[in-house]
PDB file of C-alpha atoms in Angstrom:
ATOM      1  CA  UNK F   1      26.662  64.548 -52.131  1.00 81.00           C
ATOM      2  CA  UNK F   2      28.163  61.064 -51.474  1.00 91.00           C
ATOM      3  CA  UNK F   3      26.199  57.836 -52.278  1.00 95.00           C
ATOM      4  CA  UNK F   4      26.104  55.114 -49.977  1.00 97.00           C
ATOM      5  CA  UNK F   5      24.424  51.556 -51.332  1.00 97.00           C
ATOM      6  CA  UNK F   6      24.170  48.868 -49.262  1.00 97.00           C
ATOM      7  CA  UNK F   7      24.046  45.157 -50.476  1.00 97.00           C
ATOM      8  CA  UNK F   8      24.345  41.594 -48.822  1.00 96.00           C
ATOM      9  CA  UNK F   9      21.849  41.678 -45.954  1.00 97.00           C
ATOM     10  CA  UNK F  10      20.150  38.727 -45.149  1.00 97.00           C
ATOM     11  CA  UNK F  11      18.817  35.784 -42.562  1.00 98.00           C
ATOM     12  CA  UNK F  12      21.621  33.826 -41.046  1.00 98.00           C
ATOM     13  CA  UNK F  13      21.411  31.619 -38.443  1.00 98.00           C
ATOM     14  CA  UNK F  14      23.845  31.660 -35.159  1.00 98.00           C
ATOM     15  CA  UNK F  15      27.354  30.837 -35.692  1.00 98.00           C
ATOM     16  CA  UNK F  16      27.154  31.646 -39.463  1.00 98.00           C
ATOM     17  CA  UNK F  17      28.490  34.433 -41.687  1.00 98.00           C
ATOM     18  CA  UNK F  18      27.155  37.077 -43.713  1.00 98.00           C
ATOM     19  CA  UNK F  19      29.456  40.135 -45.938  1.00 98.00           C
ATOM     20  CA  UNK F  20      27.487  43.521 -46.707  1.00 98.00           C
ATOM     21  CA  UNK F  21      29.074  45.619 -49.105  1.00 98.00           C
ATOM     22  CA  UNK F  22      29.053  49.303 -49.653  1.00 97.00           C
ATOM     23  CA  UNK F  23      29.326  51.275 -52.876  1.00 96.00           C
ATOM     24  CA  UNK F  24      30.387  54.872 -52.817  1.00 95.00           C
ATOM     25  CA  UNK F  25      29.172  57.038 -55.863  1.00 93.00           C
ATOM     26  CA  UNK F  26      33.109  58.397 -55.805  1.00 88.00           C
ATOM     27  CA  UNK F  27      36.030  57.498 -54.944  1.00 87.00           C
ATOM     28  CA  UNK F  28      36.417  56.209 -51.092  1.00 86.00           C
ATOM     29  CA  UNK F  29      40.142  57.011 -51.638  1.00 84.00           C
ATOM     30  CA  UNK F  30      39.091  60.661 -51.238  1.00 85.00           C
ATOM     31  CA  UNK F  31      36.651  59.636 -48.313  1.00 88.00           C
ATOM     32  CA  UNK F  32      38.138  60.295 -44.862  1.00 89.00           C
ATOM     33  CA  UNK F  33      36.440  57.710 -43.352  1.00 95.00           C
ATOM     34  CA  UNK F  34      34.321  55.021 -44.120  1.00 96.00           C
ATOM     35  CA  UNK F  35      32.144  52.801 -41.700  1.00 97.00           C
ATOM     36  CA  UNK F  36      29.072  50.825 -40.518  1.00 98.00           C
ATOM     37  CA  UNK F  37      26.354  52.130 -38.172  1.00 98.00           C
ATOM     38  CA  UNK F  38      23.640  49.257 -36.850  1.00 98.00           C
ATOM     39  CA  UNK F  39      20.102  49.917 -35.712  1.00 98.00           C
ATOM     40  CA  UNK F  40      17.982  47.201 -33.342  1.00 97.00           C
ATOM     41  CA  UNK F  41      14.609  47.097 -33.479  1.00 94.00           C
ATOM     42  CA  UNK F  42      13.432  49.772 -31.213  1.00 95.00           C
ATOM     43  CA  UNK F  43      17.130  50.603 -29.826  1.00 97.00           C
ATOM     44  CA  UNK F  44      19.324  53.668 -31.112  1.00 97.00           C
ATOM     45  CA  UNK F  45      21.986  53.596 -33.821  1.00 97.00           C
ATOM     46  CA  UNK F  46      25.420  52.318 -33.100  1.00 97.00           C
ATOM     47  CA  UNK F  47      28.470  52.556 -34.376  1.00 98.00           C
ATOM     48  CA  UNK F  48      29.784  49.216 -35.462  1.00 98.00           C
ATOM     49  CA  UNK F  49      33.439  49.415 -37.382  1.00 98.00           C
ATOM     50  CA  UNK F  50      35.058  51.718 -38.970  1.00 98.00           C
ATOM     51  CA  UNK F  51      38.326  52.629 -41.140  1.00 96.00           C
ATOM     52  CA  UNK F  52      40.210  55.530 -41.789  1.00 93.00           C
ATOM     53  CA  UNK F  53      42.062  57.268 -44.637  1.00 87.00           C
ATOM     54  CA  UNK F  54      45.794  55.998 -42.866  1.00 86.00           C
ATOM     55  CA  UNK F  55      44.214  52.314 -42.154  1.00 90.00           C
ATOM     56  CA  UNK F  56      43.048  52.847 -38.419  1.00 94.00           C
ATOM     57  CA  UNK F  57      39.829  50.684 -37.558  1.00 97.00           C
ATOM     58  CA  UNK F  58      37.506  50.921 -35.034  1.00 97.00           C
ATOM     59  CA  UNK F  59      35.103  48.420 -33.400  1.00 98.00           C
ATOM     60  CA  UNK F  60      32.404  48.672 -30.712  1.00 98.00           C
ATOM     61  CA  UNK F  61      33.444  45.987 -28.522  1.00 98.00           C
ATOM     62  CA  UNK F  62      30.636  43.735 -29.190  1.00 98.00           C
ATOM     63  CA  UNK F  63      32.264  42.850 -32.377  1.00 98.00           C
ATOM     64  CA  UNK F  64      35.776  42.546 -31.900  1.00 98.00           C
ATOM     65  CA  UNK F  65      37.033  39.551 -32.960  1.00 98.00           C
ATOM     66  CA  UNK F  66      34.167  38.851 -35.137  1.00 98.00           C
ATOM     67  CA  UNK F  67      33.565  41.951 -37.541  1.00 98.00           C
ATOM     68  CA  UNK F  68      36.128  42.880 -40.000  1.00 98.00           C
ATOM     69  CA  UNK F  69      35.704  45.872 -41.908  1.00 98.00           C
ATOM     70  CA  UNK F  70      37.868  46.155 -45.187  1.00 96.00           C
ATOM     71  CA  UNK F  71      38.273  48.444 -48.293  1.00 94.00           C
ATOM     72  CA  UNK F  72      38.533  48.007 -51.924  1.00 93.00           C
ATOM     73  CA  UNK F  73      39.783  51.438 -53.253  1.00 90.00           C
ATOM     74  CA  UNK F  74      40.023  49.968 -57.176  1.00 92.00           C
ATOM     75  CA  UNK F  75      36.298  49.329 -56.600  1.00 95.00           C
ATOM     76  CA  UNK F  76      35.065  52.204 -54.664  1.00 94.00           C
ATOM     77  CA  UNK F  77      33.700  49.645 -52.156  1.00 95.00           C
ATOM     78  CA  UNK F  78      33.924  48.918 -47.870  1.00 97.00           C
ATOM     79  CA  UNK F  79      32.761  45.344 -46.622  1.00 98.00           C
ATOM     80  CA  UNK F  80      32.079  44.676 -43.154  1.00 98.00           C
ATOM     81  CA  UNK F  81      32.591  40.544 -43.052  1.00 98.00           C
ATOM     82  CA  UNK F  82      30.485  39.071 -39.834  1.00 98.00           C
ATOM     83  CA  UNK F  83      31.414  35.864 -38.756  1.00 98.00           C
ATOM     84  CA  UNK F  84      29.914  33.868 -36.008  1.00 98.00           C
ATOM     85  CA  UNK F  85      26.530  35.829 -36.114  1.00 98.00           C
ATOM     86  CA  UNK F  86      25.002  36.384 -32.861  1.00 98.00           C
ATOM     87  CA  UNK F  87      21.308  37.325 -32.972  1.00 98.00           C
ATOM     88  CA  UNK F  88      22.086  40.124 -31.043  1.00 97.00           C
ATOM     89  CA  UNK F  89      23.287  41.328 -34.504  1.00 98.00           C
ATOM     90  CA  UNK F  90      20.050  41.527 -35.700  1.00 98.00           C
ATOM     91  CA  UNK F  91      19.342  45.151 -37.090  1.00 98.00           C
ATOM     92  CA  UNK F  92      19.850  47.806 -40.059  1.00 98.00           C
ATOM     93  CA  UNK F  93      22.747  48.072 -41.156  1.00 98.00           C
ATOM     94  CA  UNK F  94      24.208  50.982 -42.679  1.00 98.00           C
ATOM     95  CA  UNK F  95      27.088  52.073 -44.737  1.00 98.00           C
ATOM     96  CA  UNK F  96      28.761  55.556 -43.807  1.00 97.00           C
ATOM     97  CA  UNK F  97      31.394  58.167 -44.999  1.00 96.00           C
ATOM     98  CA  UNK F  98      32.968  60.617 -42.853  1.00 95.00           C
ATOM     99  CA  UNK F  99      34.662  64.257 -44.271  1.00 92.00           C
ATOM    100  CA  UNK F 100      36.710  64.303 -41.084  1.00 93.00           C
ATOM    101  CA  UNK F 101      40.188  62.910 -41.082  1.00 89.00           C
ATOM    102  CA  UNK F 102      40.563  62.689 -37.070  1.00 92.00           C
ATOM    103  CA  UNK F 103      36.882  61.252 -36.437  1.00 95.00           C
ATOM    104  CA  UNK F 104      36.839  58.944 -39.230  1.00 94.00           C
ATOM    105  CA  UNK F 105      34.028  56.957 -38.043  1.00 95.00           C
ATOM    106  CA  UNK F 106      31.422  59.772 -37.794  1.00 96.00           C
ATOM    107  CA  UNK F 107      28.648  59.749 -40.496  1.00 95.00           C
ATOM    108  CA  UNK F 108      28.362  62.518 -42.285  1.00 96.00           C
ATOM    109  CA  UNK F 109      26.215  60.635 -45.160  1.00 96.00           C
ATOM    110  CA  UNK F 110      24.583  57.592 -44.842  1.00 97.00           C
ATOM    111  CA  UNK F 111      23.074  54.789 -47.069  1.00 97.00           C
ATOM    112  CA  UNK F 112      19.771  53.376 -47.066  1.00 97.00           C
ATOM    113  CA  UNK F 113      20.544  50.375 -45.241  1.00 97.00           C
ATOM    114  CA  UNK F 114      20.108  46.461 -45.634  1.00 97.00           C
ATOM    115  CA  UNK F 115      18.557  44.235 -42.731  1.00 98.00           C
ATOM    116  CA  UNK F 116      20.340  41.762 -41.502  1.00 98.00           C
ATOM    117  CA  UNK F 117      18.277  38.783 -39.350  1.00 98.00           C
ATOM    118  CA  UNK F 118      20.115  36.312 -37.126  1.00 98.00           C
ATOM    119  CA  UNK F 119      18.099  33.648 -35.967  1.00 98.00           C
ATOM    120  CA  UNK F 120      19.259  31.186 -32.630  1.00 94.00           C
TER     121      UNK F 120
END
């Protein structure tokens, strides 16, 4: 079983920037995917970015242009860098790992998940 632990959640306020971090127990080199899934208070999970074995990323569109969602294979670690926070942001975030190498952003394991809190 894969472990997912999030870090870097936080309060921002509007226009600011926060980076989570995810640390995979093994090796996210062997991971077909890896990505981020968000949940609002009271609305249902989302996916928010994620990357693939080959490099492909993927965005929901609310993000684009603001998310960026990286890899560190030496480090067994997947950011997701948020810039110009919205508080529409606001939610759980949480780190995911996919075993499928065509639908890299599905989450087959999950993390626990770190708030993040963007204030206006």
């Amino acid at each position: 079983q894969v472990q997912l632990v999030e870090s870097g959640g936080g309060s921002a306020q509007a226009g600011e920037s926060l980076k989570l971090a995810c640390a995979a127990s093994e090796s996210i080199a062997r991971i077909n995917g890896m990505g981020w899934y968000r949940q609002p208070p009271g609305k249902q999970r989302e996916l928010v970015a994620a990357v693939g074995n080959l490099g492909t990323t993927k965005y929901v569109d609310s993000v684009k242009g603001r998310f960026t969602i990286s890899r560190d294979n030496a480090k067994n670690t997947v950011y997701l860098q948020m810039n110009s926070l919205k508080p529409e942001d606001t939610a759980v975030y949480y780190c995911t790992a996919s075993s499928s190498r065509i639908m890299y952003w599905r989450g087959d394991y999950w993390g626990q998940g770190t708030q993040v809190t963007v204030s206006s």
